[in-house]
Amino acid sequence: MVFLHGVKSSSATYTELAQQAINNYSSVTGQPWQAVLVDLPGHGASWPPEDPNTGVSPNIKDMVETVLATLVTGHKEGKWGRVDVLVGHSTGGLVVLGLAERLGQAAAGGKNKELAALGMPKQVWVLDARAFLINPDIPAVTGFIAFAGALQSVPQPYESVDDLVKAVLALQKASGMGEAEAPWLRPVCFSTMKPNPSGPGYVRQYDAETITQMMRSFCITDFTAVISHPPAGCTIHSVVGRDSTLWPEDARGPEELALLQHQEESGAGVRLHKIDGDHFFGITHKEELLALLATGAEELKG
């Protein structure tokens, strides 16, 4: 089971969710499951790159190839077996759609035997991600990009996660976004900090410029074809936060929801789920999401 985070997060954001999910899948299916959590370029352990001369591509489709290379290498080295389930949040959700597309092509008789050896995922869980093109001028996008840039200007290191949270709240207030602390803020801040390698305190573990460009790529990457024609043998589960602004702010959001609903009703290998919470329901409504993932385990039982 492969987990991919979204922008300004890291693999650590979903470590606990992943562990509980594989425990559930193991219990239901009677088979051992393994979670592979990947840090996308510019995030977590992938930042900074080992070679400072190596560029980091924020392009979603380039990230698909980067993750595929990681999965192929680990498979060849015996670290994990076939890929049966993909789970991705936000930009990571787009990446898992791209992975499903590429692995589907390999399973259907493509020439890439290394990809074919990974197998065809039986389930792809897309957590509040848009397969359609998105208007880059909606507040959900512009607000995030502006906020990420402002946060990068905050001096570091921080003494603790509390200091980073206070800095974020101060930025919120200054930008007119209010002073309330979102329930997902502290866990996200905690998962994107690391000990300062050159002294006391903590530093950010992501690159603001990379995530800004990644958000722009998120808007212009179109995986409508994967939703319209899912790979054979694969069920795509699209999970939407009821309070997420990513759908109603964009004119094509309702159109995409209608396509997902149509595909589910026509038995085309797509299922649409709605869950309480906003874009970060995987943190704020983890138990509800785990219960939903458990239904996926039941599908694979036997």
mmCIF file of C-alpha atoms in Angstrom:
data_model
loop_
_atom_site.group_PDB
_atom_site.id
_atom_site.type_symbol
_atom_site.label_atom_id
_atom_site.label_comp_id
_atom_site.label_asym_id
_atom_site.label_seq_id
_atom_site.Cartn_x
_atom_site.Cartn_y
_atom_site.Cartn_z
ATOM 1 C CA MET A 1 0.000 0.000 0.000
ATOM 2 C CA VAL A 2 1.608 3.253 -1.160
ATOM 3 C CA PHE A 3 0.822 6.583 0.539
ATOM 4 C CA LEU A 4 1.567 9.974 -1.021
ATOM 5 C CA HIS A 5 1.105 13.278 0.805
ATOM 6 C CA GLY A 6 0.160 16.676 -0.636
ATOM 7 C CA VAL A 7 1.922 20.036 -0.761
ATOM 8 C CA LYS A 8 3.527 21.419 2.408
ATOM 9 C CA SER A 9 3.257 18.032 4.069
ATOM 10 C CA SER A 10 5.499 14.973 4.204
ATOM 11 C CA SER A 11 5.300 11.227 4.552
ATOM 12 C CA ALA A 12 5.290 11.775 8.330
ATOM 13 C CA THR A 13 1.885 13.460 8.037
ATOM 14 C CA TYR A 14 0.235 10.108 7.332
ATOM 15 C CA THR A 15 2.478 7.640 9.193
ATOM 16 C CA GLU A 16 -0.145 6.860 11.834
ATOM 17 C CA LEU A 17 -2.972 6.621 9.286
ATOM 18 C CA ALA A 18 -0.899 4.282 7.124
ATOM 19 C CA GLN A 19 -0.061 1.978 10.038
ATOM 20 C CA GLN A 20 -3.692 1.702 11.101
ATOM 21 C CA ALA A 21 -4.802 1.161 7.507
ATOM 22 C CA ILE A 22 -2.437 -1.760 6.893
ATOM 23 C CA ASN A 23 -3.408 -3.241 10.257
ATOM 24 C CA ASN A 24 -7.043 -3.145 9.127
ATOM 25 C CA TYR A 25 -6.258 -4.634 5.714
ATOM 26 C CA SER A 26 -4.177 -7.391 7.322
ATOM 27 C CA SER A 27 -6.920 -8.212 9.815
ATOM 28 C CA VAL A 28 -9.683 -8.319 7.195
ATOM 29 C CA THR A 29 -7.826 -10.099 4.392
ATOM 30 C CA GLY A 30 -5.780 -12.451 6.562
ATOM 31 C CA GLN A 31 -2.641 -11.443 4.664
ATOM 32 C CA PRO A 32 0.301 -9.261 5.762
ATOM 33 C CA TRP A 33 0.338 -5.748 4.334
ATOM 34 C CA GLN A 34 3.153 -3.223 4.075
ATOM 35 C CA ALA A 35 2.925 0.567 3.794
ATOM 36 C CA VAL A 36 5.356 2.507 1.615
ATOM 37 C CA LEU A 37 5.335 6.238 2.365
ATOM 38 C CA VAL A 38 7.134 8.441 -0.132
ATOM 39 C CA ASP A 39 8.336 12.025 0.301
ATOM 40 C CA LEU A 40 7.555 13.913 -2.891
ATOM 41 C CA PRO A 41 10.314 16.130 -4.345
ATOM 42 C CA GLY A 42 10.840 19.298 -2.330
ATOM 43 C CA HIS A 43 9.304 17.753 0.806
ATOM 44 C CA GLY A 44 10.458 15.822 3.854
ATOM 45 C CA ALA A 45 13.522 13.643 3.385
ATOM 46 C CA SER A 46 13.570 14.544 -0.319
ATOM 47 C CA TRP A 47 14.549 18.121 0.594
ATOM 48 C CA PRO A 48 17.196 19.263 0.180
ATOM 49 C CA PRO A 49 18.274 16.870 -2.613
ATOM 50 C CA GLU A 50 21.374 14.793 -1.925
ATOM 51 C CA ASP A 51 23.083 16.416 -4.899
ATOM 52 C CA PRO A 52 22.713 20.235 -4.657
ATOM 53 C CA ASN A 53 23.224 20.426 -8.416
ATOM 54 C CA THR A 54 20.167 18.250 -9.019
ATOM 55 C CA GLY A 55 17.059 20.221 -9.919
ATOM 56 C CA VAL A 56 13.707 19.402 -8.369
ATOM 57 C CA SER A 57 10.869 19.177 -10.872
ATOM 58 C CA PRO A 58 7.527 20.375 -9.490
ATOM 59 C CA ASN A 59 5.688 18.942 -12.502
ATOM 60 C CA ILE A 60 3.069 16.366 -11.469
ATOM 61 C CA LYS A 61 3.833 14.000 -14.339
ATOM 62 C CA ASP A 62 7.562 14.186 -13.576
ATOM 63 C CA MET A 63 6.710 13.263 -9.989
ATOM 64 C CA VAL A 64 4.806 10.242 -11.284
ATOM 65 C CA GLU A 65 8.002 9.050 -12.962
ATOM 66 C CA THR A 66 10.068 9.805 -9.844
ATOM 67 C CA VAL A 67 7.751 7.751 -7.639
ATOM 68 C CA LEU A 68 7.651 4.924 -10.194
ATOM 69 C CA ALA A 69 11.457 4.813 -10.180
ATOM 70 C CA THR A 70 11.415 4.584 -6.368
ATOM 71 C CA LEU A 71 8.852 1.764 -6.420
ATOM 72 C CA VAL A 72 10.718 -0.149 -9.123
ATOM 73 C CA THR A 73 14.023 0.128 -7.255
ATOM 74 C CA GLY A 74 12.503 -1.036 -3.974
ATOM 75 C CA HIS A 75 10.764 -3.932 -5.716
ATOM 76 C CA LYS A 76 13.980 -5.062 -7.415
ATOM 77 C CA GLU A 77 15.828 -4.872 -4.087
ATOM 78 C CA GLY A 78 13.162 -6.979 -2.388
ATOM 79 C CA LYS A 79 11.989 -4.217 -0.041
ATOM 80 C CA TRP A 80 8.354 -4.676 -1.074
ATOM 81 C CA GLY A 81 6.203 -6.706 -3.425
ATOM 82 C CA ARG A 82 3.477 -5.784 -5.874
ATOM 83 C CA VAL A 83 1.549 -2.547 -5.503
ATOM 84 C CA ASP A 84 -2.071 -3.398 -4.667
ATOM 85 C CA VAL A 85 -3.367 -0.120 -3.211
ATOM 86 C CA LEU A 86 -2.471 3.520 -3.853
ATOM 87 C CA VAL A 87 -3.528 6.346 -1.515
ATOM 88 C CA GLY A 88 -2.808 9.992 -2.305
ATOM 89 C CA HIS A 89 -3.932 13.308 -0.828
ATOM 90 C CA SER A 90 -4.225 16.560 -2.813
ATOM 91 C CA THR A 91 -1.275 16.754 -5.222
ATOM 92 C CA GLY A 92 -0.402 13.238 -4.084
ATOM 93 C CA GLY A 93 -3.882 12.263 -5.262
ATOM 94 C CA LEU A 94 -3.058 13.446 -8.758
ATOM 95 C CA VAL A 95 0.215 11.518 -8.625
ATOM 96 C CA VAL A 96 -1.573 8.258 -7.736
ATOM 97 C CA LEU A 97 -3.919 8.771 -10.705
ATOM 98 C CA GLY A 98 -0.819 9.107 -12.873
ATOM 99 C CA LEU A 99 0.671 5.977 -11.307
ATOM 100 C CA ALA A 100 -2.537 4.051 -12.033
ATOM 101 C CA GLU A 101 -2.442 5.218 -15.642
ATOM 102 C CA ARG A 102 1.191 4.185 -16.159
ATOM 103 C CA LEU A 103 0.857 0.854 -14.349
ATOM 104 C CA GLY A 104 -2.336 0.148 -16.287
ATOM 105 C CA GLN A 105 -0.474 0.682 -19.546
ATOM 106 C CA ALA A 106 2.288 -1.675 -18.408
ATOM 107 C CA ALA A 107 -0.202 -4.339 -17.308
ATOM 108 C CA ALA A 108 -2.028 -4.093 -20.622
ATOM 109 C CA GLY A 109 1.008 -5.229 -22.563
ATOM 110 C CA GLY A 110 3.429 -2.356 -22.413
ATOM 111 C CA LYS A 111 7.110 -2.955 -23.069
ATOM 112 C CA ASN A 112 8.267 -1.870 -19.614
ATOM 113 C CA LYS A 113 8.689 -5.157 -17.768
ATOM 114 C CA GLU A 114 9.911 -3.438 -14.596
ATOM 115 C CA LEU A 115 6.649 -1.538 -14.294
ATOM 116 C CA ALA A 116 4.630 -4.623 -15.172
ATOM 117 C CA ALA A 117 6.347 -6.453 -12.300
ATOM 118 C CA LEU A 118 4.809 -3.951 -9.861
ATOM 119 C CA GLY A 119 1.366 -5.194 -10.879
ATOM 120 C CA MET A 120 -1.871 -3.313 -11.418
ATOM 121 C CA PRO A 121 -3.240 -1.635 -8.270
ATOM 122 C CA LYS A 122 -6.619 -3.022 -7.325
ATOM 123 C CA GLN A 123 -7.617 0.222 -5.579
ATOM 124 C CA VAL A 124 -6.651 3.865 -5.979
ATOM 125 C CA TRP A 125 -7.806 6.206 -3.206
ATOM 126 C CA VAL A 126 -7.805 9.848 -4.323
ATOM 127 C CA LEU A 127 -8.230 12.100 -1.282
ATOM 128 C CA ASP A 128 -9.663 15.512 -2.209
ATOM 129 C CA ALA A 129 -7.802 15.882 -5.496
ATOM 130 C CA ARG A 130 -9.134 17.146 -8.811
ATOM 131 C CA ALA A 131 -8.634 15.137 -12.005
ATOM 132 C CA PHE A 132 -9.988 17.989 -14.152
ATOM 133 C CA LEU A 133 -8.068 21.145 -14.985
ATOM 134 C CA ILE A 134 -8.571 23.769 -12.268
ATOM 135 C CA ASN A 135 -8.909 27.525 -12.535
ATOM 136 C CA PRO A 136 -5.619 28.738 -10.971
ATOM 137 C CA ASP A 137 -7.261 31.974 -9.848
ATOM 138 C CA ILE A 138 -9.655 30.437 -7.312
ATOM 139 C CA PRO A 139 -8.959 31.457 -3.679
ATOM 140 C CA ALA A 140 -8.101 27.888 -2.669
ATOM 141 C CA VAL A 141 -5.073 28.103 -4.983
ATOM 142 C CA THR A 142 -4.038 31.761 -4.880
ATOM 143 C CA GLY A 143 -4.449 31.956 -1.122
ATOM 144 C CA PHE A 144 -2.269 28.899 -0.575
ATOM 145 C CA ILE A 145 0.476 30.129 -2.909
ATOM 146 C CA ALA A 146 0.563 33.555 -1.268
ATOM 147 C CA PHE A 147 0.604 31.991 2.178
ATOM 148 C CA ALA A 148 3.416 29.560 1.316
ATOM 149 C CA GLY A 149 5.557 32.390 0.022
ATOM 150 C CA ALA A 150 4.929 34.486 3.127
ATOM 151 C CA LEU A 151 5.757 31.576 5.425
ATOM 152 C CA GLN A 152 9.074 31.052 3.679
ATOM 153 C CA SER A 153 10.063 34.581 4.709
ATOM 154 C CA VAL A 154 9.638 33.825 8.418
ATOM 155 C CA PRO A 155 13.094 33.549 10.053
ATOM 156 C CA GLN A 156 14.244 30.147 11.235
ATOM 157 C CA PRO A 157 15.255 28.069 13.176
ATOM 158 C CA TYR A 158 12.303 27.727 15.549
ATOM 159 C CA GLU A 159 12.640 26.634 19.145
ATOM 160 C CA SER A 160 9.612 24.365 18.863
ATOM 161 C CA VAL A 161 6.556 23.515 16.778
ATOM 162 C CA ASP A 162 4.671 26.066 18.878
ATOM 163 C CA ASP A 163 6.871 28.816 17.450
ATOM 164 C CA LEU A 164 6.051 27.762 13.885
ATOM 165 C CA VAL A 165 2.333 27.583 14.689
ATOM 166 C CA LYS A 166 2.492 31.089 16.192
ATOM 167 C CA ALA A 167 4.252 32.363 13.059
ATOM 168 C CA VAL A 168 1.563 30.798 10.858
ATOM 169 C CA LEU A 169 -1.234 32.311 12.943
ATOM 170 C CA ALA A 170 0.429 35.724 12.788
ATOM 171 C CA LEU A 171 0.579 35.438 9.001
ATOM 172 C CA GLN A 172 -3.077 34.427 8.920
ATOM 173 C CA LYS A 173 -4.046 37.497 10.899
ATOM 174 C CA ALA A 174 -1.897 39.816 8.789
ATOM 175 C CA SER A 175 -3.415 38.472 5.568
ATOM 176 C CA GLY A 176 -6.997 38.786 6.804
ATOM 177 C CA MET A 177 -7.538 35.033 7.172
ATOM 178 C CA GLY A 178 -8.490 35.216 10.837
ATOM 179 C CA GLU A 179 -6.748 34.080 14.016
ATOM 180 C CA ALA A 180 -8.357 30.665 14.569
ATOM 181 C CA GLU A 181 -6.018 27.666 14.620
ATOM 182 C CA ALA A 182 -7.256 25.036 12.175
ATOM 183 C CA PRO A 183 -7.290 21.541 13.755
ATOM 184 C CA TRP A 184 -4.911 20.235 11.080
ATOM 185 C CA LEU A 185 -2.356 23.059 11.426
ATOM 186 C CA ARG A 186 -0.265 21.730 14.307
ATOM 187 C CA PRO A 187 0.086 18.151 12.934
ATOM 188 C CA VAL A 188 1.083 19.512 9.515
ATOM 189 C CA CYS A 189 3.637 21.898 11.060
ATOM 190 C CA PHE A 190 5.057 19.097 13.195
ATOM 191 C CA SER A 191 5.434 16.767 10.208
ATOM 192 C CA THR A 192 7.262 19.388 8.145
ATOM 193 C CA MET A 193 9.956 20.305 10.679
ATOM 194 C CA LYS A 194 13.300 18.681 11.335
ATOM 195 C CA PRO A 195 16.145 19.314 13.803
ATOM 196 C CA ASN A 196 18.382 22.145 12.663
ATOM 197 C CA PRO A 197 21.483 20.423 11.191
ATOM 198 C CA SER A 198 23.717 23.419 12.002
ATOM 199 C CA GLY A 199 22.599 24.295 15.514
ATOM 200 C CA PRO A 200 19.755 24.244 18.043
ATOM 201 C CA GLY A 201 16.072 24.349 17.200
ATOM 202 C CA TYR A 202 14.132 23.213 14.151
ATOM 203 C CA VAL A 203 13.912 24.190 10.488
ATOM 204 C CA ARG A 204 11.314 23.733 7.749
ATOM 205 C CA GLN A 205 11.573 20.530 5.740
ATOM 206 C CA TYR A 206 10.164 21.721 2.438
ATOM 207 C CA ASP A 207 10.959 24.179 -0.324
ATOM 208 C CA ALA A 208 8.393 26.956 -0.794
ATOM 209 C CA GLU A 209 9.298 27.598 -4.422
ATOM 210 C CA THR A 210 8.855 23.923 -5.275
ATOM 211 C CA ILE A 211 5.448 23.703 -3.631
ATOM 212 C CA THR A 212 4.333 26.940 -5.301
ATOM 213 C CA GLN A 213 5.212 25.513 -8.704
ATOM 214 C CA MET A 214 3.659 22.186 -7.720
ATOM 215 C CA MET A 215 0.353 23.929 -6.998
ATOM 216 C CA ARG A 216 0.477 25.507 -10.441
ATOM 217 C CA SER A 217 1.149 22.091 -11.985
ATOM 218 C CA PHE A 218 -1.760 20.721 -9.919
ATOM 219 C CA CYS A 219 -4.053 23.156 -11.744
ATOM 220 C CA ILE A 220 -2.884 22.342 -15.277
ATOM 221 C CA THR A 221 -2.535 18.550 -15.028
ATOM 222 C CA ASP A 222 -5.490 16.713 -16.538
ATOM 223 C CA PHE A 223 -6.254 13.109 -15.573
ATOM 224 C CA THR A 224 -9.872 13.164 -16.755
ATOM 225 C CA ALA A 225 -9.102 10.206 -19.021
ATOM 226 C CA VAL A 226 -8.212 8.033 -16.020
ATOM 227 C CA ILE A 227 -11.580 8.787 -14.418
ATOM 228 C CA SER A 228 -13.437 8.298 -17.694
ATOM 229 C CA HIS A 229 -11.662 5.024 -18.511
ATOM 230 C CA PRO A 230 -10.133 3.466 -15.370
ATOM 231 C CA PRO A 231 -7.468 0.805 -15.964
ATOM 232 C CA ALA A 232 -8.844 -2.714 -16.103
ATOM 233 C CA GLY A 233 -9.057 -4.399 -12.721
ATOM 234 C CA CYS A 234 -8.693 -1.141 -10.795
ATOM 235 C CA THR A 235 -11.312 0.699 -8.737
ATOM 236 C CA ILE A 236 -10.801 4.423 -8.260
ATOM 237 C CA HIS A 237 -12.188 5.750 -4.980
ATOM 238 C CA SER A 238 -12.559 9.539 -5.052
ATOM 239 C CA VAL A 239 -13.001 10.912 -1.530
ATOM 240 C CA VAL A 240 -14.242 14.501 -1.235
ATOM 241 C CA GLY A 241 -14.277 16.660 1.889
ATOM 242 C CA ARG A 242 -17.754 18.079 2.424
ATOM 243 C CA ASP A 243 -16.268 21.415 3.504
ATOM 244 C CA SER A 244 -13.425 21.464 0.989
ATOM 245 C CA THR A 245 -13.337 24.683 -1.052
ATOM 246 C CA LEU A 246 -11.451 22.999 -3.882
ATOM 247 C CA TRP A 247 -14.709 21.947 -5.565
ATOM 248 C CA PRO A 248 -17.307 24.719 -5.175
ATOM 249 C CA GLU A 249 -14.889 27.587 -5.888
ATOM 250 C CA ASP A 250 -14.061 26.252 -9.355
ATOM 251 C CA ALA A 251 -16.677 26.369 -12.126
ATOM 252 C CA ARG A 252 -15.803 22.839 -13.259
ATOM 253 C CA GLY A 253 -15.963 21.340 -9.767
ATOM 254 C CA PRO A 254 -19.659 20.366 -10.021
ATOM 255 C CA GLU A 255 -19.034 18.967 -13.508
ATOM 256 C CA GLU A 256 -16.291 16.723 -12.200
ATOM 257 C CA LEU A 257 -18.461 15.550 -9.307
ATOM 258 C CA ALA A 258 -21.218 14.753 -11.798
ATOM 259 C CA LEU A 259 -18.816 12.647 -13.882
ATOM 260 C CA LEU A 260 -17.652 10.752 -10.786
ATOM 261 C CA GLN A 261 -21.275 10.105 -9.817
ATOM 262 C CA HIS A 262 -22.133 8.969 -13.344
ATOM 263 C CA GLN A 263 -19.162 6.609 -13.457
ATOM 264 C CA GLU A 264 -20.168 5.076 -10.139
ATOM 265 C CA GLU A 265 -23.801 4.604 -11.197
ATOM 266 C CA SER A 266 -22.764 3.034 -14.495
ATOM 267 C CA GLY A 267 -20.394 0.564 -12.794
ATOM 268 C CA ALA A 268 -17.353 1.982 -14.560
ATOM 269 C CA GLY A 269 -14.831 1.252 -11.805
ATOM 270 C CA VAL A 270 -15.223 4.567 -9.951
ATOM 271 C CA ARG A 271 -16.719 5.248 -6.536
ATOM 272 C CA LEU A 272 -17.465 8.660 -5.056
ATOM 273 C CA HIS A 273 -17.351 9.143 -1.297
ATOM 274 C CA LYS A 274 -18.024 12.260 0.748
ATOM 275 C CA ILE A 275 -16.542 12.675 4.187
ATOM 276 C CA ASP A 276 -16.843 15.312 6.911
ATOM 277 C CA GLY A 277 -14.125 17.949 7.058
ATOM 278 C CA ASP A 278 -12.250 20.226 4.709
ATOM 279 C CA HIS A 279 -9.261 19.501 2.469
ATOM 280 C CA PHE A 280 -7.341 17.983 5.398
ATOM 281 C CA PHE A 281 -9.969 15.439 6.505
ATOM 282 C CA GLY A 282 -7.252 12.787 6.592
ATOM 283 C CA ILE A 283 -5.957 14.522 9.724
ATOM 284 C CA THR A 284 -9.098 15.972 11.277
ATOM 285 C CA HIS A 285 -11.424 13.042 10.519
ATOM 286 C CA LYS A 286 -8.944 10.193 10.481
ATOM 287 C CA GLU A 287 -11.270 7.630 12.058
ATOM 288 C CA GLU A 288 -13.954 8.309 9.455
ATOM 289 C CA LEU A 289 -11.394 7.899 6.694
ATOM 290 C CA LEU A 290 -10.079 4.675 8.239
ATOM 291 C CA ALA A 291 -13.631 3.304 8.340
ATOM 292 C CA LEU A 292 -13.967 4.126 4.659
ATOM 293 C CA LEU A 293 -10.639 2.474 3.829
ATOM 294 C CA ALA A 294 -11.827 -0.581 5.778
ATOM 295 C CA THR A 295 -14.577 -1.035 3.194
ATOM 296 C CA GLY A 296 -11.769 -1.320 0.651
ATOM 297 C CA ALA A 297 -10.223 -4.091 2.703
ATOM 298 C CA GLU A 298 -13.545 -5.940 2.581
ATOM 299 C CA GLU A 299 -13.487 -5.693 -1.231
ATOM 300 C CA LEU A 300 -10.168 -7.537 -1.281
ATOM 301 C CA LYS A 301 -11.177 -10.178 1.251
ATOM 302 C CA GLY A 302 -10.701 -13.676 -0.043
#
